[in-house]
Short mmCIF file of C-alpha atoms and ligand atoms in Angstrom, two decimals:
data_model
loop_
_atom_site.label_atom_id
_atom_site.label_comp_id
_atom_site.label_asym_id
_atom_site.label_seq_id
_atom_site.Cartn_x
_atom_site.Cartn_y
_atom_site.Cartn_z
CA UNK O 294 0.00 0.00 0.00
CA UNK O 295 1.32 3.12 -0.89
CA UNK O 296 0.57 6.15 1.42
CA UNK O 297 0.34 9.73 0.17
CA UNK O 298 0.16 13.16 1.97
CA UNK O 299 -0.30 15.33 -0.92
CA UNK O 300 -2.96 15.85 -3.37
CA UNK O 301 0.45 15.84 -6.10
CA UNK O 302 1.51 12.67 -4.89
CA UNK O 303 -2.23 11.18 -4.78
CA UNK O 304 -2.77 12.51 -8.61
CA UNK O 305 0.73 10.78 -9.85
CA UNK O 306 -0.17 7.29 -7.99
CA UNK O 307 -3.75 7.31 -9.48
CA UNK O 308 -2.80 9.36 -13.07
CA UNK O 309 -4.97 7.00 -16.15
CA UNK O 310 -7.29 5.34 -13.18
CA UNK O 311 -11.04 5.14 -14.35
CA UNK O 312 -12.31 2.96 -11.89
CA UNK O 313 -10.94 4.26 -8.40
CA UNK O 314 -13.16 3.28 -5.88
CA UNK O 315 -12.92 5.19 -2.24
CA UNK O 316 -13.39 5.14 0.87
CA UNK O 317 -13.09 8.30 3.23
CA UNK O 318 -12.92 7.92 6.93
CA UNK O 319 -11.52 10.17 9.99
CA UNK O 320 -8.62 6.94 11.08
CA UNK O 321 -9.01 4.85 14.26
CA UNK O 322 -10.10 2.14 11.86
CA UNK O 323 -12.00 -0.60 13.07
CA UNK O 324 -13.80 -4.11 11.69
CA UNK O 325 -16.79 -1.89 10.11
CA UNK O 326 -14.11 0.34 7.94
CA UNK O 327 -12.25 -2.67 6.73
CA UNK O 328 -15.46 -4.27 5.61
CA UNK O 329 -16.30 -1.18 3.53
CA UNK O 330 -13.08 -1.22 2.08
CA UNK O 331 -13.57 -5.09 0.87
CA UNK O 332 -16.48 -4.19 -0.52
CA UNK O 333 -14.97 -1.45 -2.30
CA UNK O 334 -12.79 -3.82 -3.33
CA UNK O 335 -15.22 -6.11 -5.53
CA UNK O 336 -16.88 -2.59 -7.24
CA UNK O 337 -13.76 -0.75 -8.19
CA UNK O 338 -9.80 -0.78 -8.74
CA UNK O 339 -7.79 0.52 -7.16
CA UNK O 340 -9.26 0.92 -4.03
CA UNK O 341 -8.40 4.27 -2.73
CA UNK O 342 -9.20 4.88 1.57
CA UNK O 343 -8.44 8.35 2.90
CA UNK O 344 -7.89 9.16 6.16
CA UNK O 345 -8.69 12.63 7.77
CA UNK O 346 -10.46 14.01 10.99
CA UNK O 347 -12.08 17.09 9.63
CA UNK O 348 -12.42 20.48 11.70
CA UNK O 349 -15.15 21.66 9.83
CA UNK O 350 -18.09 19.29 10.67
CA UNK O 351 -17.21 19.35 14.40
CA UNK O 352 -19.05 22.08 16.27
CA UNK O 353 -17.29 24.38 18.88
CA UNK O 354 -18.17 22.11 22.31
CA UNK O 355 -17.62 18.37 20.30
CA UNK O 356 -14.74 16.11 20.21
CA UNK O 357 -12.24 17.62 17.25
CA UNK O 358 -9.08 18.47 20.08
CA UNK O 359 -9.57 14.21 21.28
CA UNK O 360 -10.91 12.68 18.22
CA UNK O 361 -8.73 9.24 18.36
CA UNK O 362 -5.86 9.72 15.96
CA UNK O 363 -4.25 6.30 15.53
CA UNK O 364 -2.45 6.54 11.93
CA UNK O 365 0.28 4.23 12.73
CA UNK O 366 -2.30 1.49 13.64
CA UNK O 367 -4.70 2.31 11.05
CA UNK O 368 -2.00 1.51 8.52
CA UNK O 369 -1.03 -1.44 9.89
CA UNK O 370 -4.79 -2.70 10.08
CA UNK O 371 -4.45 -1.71 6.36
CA UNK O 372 -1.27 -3.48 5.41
CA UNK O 373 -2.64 -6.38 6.61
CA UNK O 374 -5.95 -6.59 5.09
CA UNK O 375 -4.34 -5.82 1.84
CA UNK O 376 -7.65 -4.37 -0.16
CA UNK O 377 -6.45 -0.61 -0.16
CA UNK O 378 -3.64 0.34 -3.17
CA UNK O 379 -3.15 4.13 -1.95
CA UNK O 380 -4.05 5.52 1.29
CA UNK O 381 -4.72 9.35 1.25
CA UNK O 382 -4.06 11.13 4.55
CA UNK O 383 -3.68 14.89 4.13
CA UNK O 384 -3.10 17.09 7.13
CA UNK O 385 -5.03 20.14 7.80
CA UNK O 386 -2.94 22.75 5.49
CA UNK O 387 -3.11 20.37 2.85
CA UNK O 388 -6.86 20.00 2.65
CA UNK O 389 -7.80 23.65 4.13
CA UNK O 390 -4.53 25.92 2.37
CA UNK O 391 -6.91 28.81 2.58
CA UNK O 392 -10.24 29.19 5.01
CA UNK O 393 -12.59 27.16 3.30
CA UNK O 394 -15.33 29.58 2.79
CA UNK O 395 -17.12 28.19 -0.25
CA UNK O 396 -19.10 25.09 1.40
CA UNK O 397 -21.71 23.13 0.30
CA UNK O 398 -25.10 23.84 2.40
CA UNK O 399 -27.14 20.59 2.37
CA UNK O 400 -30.83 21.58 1.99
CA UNK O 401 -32.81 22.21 5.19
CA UNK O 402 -34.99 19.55 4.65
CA UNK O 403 -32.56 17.24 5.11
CA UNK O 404 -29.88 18.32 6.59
CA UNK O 405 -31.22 20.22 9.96
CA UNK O 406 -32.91 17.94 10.70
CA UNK O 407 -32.17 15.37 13.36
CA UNK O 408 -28.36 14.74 13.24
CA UNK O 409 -28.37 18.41 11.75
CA UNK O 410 -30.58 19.44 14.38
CA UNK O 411 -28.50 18.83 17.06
CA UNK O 412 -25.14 19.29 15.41
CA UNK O 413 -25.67 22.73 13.46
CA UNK O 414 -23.11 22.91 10.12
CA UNK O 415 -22.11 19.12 10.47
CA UNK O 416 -23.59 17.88 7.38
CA UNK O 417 -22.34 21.47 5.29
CA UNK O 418 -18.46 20.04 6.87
CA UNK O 419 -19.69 16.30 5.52
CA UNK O 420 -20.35 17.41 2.24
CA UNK O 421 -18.00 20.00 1.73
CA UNK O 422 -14.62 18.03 2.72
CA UNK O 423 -16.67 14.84 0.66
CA UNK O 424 -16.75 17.19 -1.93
CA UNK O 425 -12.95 17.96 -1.93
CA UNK O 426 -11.87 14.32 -1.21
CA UNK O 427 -14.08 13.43 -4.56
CA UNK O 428 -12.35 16.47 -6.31
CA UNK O 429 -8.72 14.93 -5.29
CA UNK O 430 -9.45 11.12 -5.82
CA UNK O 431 -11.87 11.10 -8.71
CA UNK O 432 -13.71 7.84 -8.00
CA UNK O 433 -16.22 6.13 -9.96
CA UNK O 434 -17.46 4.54 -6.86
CA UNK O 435 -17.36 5.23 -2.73
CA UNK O 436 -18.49 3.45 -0.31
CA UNK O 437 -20.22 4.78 2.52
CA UNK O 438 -21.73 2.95 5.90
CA UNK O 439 -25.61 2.84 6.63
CA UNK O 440 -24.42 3.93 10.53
CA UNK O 441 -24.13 7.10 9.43
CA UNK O 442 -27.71 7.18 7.30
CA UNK O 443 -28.65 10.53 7.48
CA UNK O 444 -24.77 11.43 6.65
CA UNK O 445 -25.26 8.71 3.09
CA UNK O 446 -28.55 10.53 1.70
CA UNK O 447 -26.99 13.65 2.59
CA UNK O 448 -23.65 12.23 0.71
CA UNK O 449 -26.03 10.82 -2.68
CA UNK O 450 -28.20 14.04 -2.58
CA UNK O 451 -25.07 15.89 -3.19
CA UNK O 452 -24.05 13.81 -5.83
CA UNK O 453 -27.37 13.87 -7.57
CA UNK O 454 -28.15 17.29 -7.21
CA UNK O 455 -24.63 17.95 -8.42
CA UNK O 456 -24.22 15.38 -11.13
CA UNK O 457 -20.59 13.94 -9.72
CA UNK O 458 -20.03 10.93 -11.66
CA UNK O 459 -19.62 8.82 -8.57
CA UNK O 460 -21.66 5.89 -7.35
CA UNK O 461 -22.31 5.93 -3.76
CA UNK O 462 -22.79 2.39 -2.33
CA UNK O 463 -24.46 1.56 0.97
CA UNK O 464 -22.79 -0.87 3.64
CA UNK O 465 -24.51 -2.34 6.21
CA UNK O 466 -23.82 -1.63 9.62
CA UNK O 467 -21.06 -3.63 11.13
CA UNK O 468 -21.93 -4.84 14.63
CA UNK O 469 -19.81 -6.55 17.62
CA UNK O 470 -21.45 -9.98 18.56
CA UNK O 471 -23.81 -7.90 21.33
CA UNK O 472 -24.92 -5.69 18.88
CA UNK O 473 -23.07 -2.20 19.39
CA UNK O 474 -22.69 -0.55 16.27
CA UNK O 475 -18.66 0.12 15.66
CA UNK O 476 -17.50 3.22 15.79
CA UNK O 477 -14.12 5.22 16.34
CA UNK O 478 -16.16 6.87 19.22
CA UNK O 479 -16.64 3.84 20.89
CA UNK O 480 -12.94 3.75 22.28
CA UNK O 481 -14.91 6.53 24.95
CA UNK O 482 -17.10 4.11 26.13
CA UNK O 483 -15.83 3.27 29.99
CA UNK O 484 -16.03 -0.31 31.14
CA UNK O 485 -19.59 -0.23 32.77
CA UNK O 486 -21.19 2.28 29.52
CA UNK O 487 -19.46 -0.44 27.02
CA UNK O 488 -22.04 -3.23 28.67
CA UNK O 489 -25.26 -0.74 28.33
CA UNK O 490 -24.31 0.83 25.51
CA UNK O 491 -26.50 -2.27 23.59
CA UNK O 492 -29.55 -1.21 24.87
CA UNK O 493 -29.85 1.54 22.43
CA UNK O 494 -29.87 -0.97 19.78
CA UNK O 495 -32.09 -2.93 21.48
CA UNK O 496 -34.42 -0.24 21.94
CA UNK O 497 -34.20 0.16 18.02
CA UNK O 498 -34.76 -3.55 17.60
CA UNK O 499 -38.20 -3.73 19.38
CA UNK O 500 -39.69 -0.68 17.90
CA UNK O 501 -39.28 -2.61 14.68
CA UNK O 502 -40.77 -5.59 16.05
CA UNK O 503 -43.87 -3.89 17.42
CA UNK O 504 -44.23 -1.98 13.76
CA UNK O 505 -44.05 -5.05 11.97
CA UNK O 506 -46.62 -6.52 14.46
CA UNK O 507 -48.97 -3.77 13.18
CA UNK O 508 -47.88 -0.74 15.53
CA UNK O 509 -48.52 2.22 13.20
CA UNK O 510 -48.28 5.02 16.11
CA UNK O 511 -44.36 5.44 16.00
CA UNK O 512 -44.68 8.57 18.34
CA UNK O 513 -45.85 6.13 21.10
CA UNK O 514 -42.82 3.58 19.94
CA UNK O 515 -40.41 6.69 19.96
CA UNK O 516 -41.66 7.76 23.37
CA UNK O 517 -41.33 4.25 25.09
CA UNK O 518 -38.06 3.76 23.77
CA UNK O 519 -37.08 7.45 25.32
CA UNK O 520 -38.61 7.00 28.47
CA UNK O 521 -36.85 3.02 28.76
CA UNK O 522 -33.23 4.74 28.10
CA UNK O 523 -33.30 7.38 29.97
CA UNK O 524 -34.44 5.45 33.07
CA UNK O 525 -31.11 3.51 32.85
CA UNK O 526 -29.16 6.79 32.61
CA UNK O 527 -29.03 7.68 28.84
CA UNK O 528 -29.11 11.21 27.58
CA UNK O 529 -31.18 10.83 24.61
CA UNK O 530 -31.12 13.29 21.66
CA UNK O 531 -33.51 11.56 19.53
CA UNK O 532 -35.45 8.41 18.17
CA UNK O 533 -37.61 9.04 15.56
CA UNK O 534 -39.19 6.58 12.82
CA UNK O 535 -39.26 7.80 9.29
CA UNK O 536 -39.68 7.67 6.04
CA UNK O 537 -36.57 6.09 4.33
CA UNK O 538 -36.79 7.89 1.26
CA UNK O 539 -36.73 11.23 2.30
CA UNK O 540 -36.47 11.02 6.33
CA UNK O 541 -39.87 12.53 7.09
CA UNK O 542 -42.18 11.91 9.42
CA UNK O 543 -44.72 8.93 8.17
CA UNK O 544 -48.28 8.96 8.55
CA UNK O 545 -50.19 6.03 10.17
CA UNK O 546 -51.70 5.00 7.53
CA UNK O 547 -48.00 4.74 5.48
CA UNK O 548 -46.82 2.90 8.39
CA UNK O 549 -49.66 0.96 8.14
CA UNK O 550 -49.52 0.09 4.65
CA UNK O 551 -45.93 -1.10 4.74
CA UNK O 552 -44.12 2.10 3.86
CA UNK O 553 -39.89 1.81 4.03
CA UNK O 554 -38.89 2.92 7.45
CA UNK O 555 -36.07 3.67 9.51
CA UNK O 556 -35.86 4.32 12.81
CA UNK O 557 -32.80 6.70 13.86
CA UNK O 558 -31.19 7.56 17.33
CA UNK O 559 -28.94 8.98 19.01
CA UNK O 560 -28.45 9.22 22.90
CA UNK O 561 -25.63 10.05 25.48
CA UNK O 562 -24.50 7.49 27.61
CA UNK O 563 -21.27 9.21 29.78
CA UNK O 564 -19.50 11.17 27.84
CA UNK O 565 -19.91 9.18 25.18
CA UNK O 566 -22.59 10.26 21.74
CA UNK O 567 -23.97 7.17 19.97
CA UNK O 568 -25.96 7.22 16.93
CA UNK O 569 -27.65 4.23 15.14
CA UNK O 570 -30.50 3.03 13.03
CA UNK O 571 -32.24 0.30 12.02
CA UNK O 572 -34.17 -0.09 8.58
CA UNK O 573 -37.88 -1.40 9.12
O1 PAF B 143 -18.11 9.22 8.24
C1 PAF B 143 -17.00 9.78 8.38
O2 PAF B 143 -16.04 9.19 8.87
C2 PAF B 143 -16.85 11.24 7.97
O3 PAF B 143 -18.01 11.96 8.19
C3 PAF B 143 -16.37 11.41 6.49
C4 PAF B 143 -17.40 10.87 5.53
C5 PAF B 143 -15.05 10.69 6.32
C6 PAF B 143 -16.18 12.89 6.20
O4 PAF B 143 -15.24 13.46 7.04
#
């Protein structure tokens, strides 16, 4: 694996490529990146995985100063599962060389709305620094995880909207055997918070069983599953059921009649911010 700093050095290794096929991440890689990147794998080639935590879509009070940086590990992790052919990992001056003020605003609609809600401007950093990393890799294909849902439509609206001649692929969720979603942030999880932090899952888990046993009030779902977690010490942000096609609120009678779904969260246990979903 070869592994670039520069956008000059990136260009040169990938000069002639028509079928690149990416994979951006912030580092501290774990099981759930390396599956994306073997699935990136059997849709592209080269396979090209970036590595950068990015200022702009962390607000003033979140993580940005702590966010696990682990590049030494994350290229070993790489090395050894031998599916990327250039890793990307820019620092800060060589992705921002200027203030970045042109960004891309998602639309309202979609992107202040729950994850945007509650972390104002992270989805115009998402799609702005997606936007450059597209700009300096030129991939036919990305792959992006269904963890981060909201973050994926966001991603293929911007795409669409834009034209970018990039296919963005879905992976599912990567889970450990309990049923945690992985995630870099997990690494905050103390000892005690790592054993209850599967009960936000779980919580996601029976709110689809109850809608596929003919549940159609998902407010009443939403609430139960609030009122559960937060009676075993969560902070919880959100859980809301919606539509999956354009993450709006559905009526009973779509719920009902067997409309997509997907039921989103994202709660506080510690110090530690979880999000996950679950497609119903
Ligand atoms: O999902 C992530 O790790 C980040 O939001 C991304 C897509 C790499 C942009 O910084």
């Amino acid at each position: 694996m070869k592994v670039v700093h520069t956008i000059e050095e990136l260009r040169d290794q990938l000069r002639g490529q028509t079928r690149v096929a990416f994979v951006p991440t912030m580092g501290n890689l774990h099981a759930g990146h390396l599956a994306l990147m073997r699935t990136a794998r059997q849709h592209g080639d080269p396979v090209v995985a970036s590595i950068f935590v990015n200022r702009l879509q962390f607000g003033p009070n979140e993580d940005f100063d702590k966010y696990p940086r682990t590049l030494a590990d994350d290229i070993a992790k790489l090395e050894a599962a031998r599916d990327v052919y250039v890793l990307f990992a820019p620092d800060e001056r060589e992705l921002y060389p200027e203030p970045q003020t042109f960004r891309v605003q998602p639309p309202g609609d979609l992107g202040d709305i729950l994850e945007g809600h509650y972390r104002p401007g992270f989805f115009q950093g998402v799609s702005t620094v997606v936007l450059k990393l597209f700009s300096c890799v030129q991939p036919r294909v990305a792959v992006f995880g269904k963890k981060d849902y909201q973050q994926l439509m966001v991603v293929r609206a911007m795409c669409r909207q834009f034209q970018l001649p990039v296919d963005i692929l879905a992976h599912e969720t990567v889970r450990a055997d309990d049923g945690l979603a992985l995630s870099s942030r997990n690494v905050y999880l103390s000892d005690g918070d790592r054993k209850q932090a599967p009960a936000l899952y779980a919580q996601l888990q029976r709110i689809q069983k109850s809608i596929h046993d003919g549940v159609s009030d998902t407010s009443l779902l939403e609430q139960q599953a609030i009122q559960a977690l937060t009676e075993s010490g969560w902070q919880v942000d959100y859980i809301a059921v919606r539509r999956q096609r354009d993450l709006l609120v559905p009526t009973q009678q779509e719920v009902s009649q067997g409309e997509p779904l997907v039921v989103l969260a994202a709660a506080k246990l510690g110090v530690t911010r979880l999000i996950d979903n679950l497609e119903i």
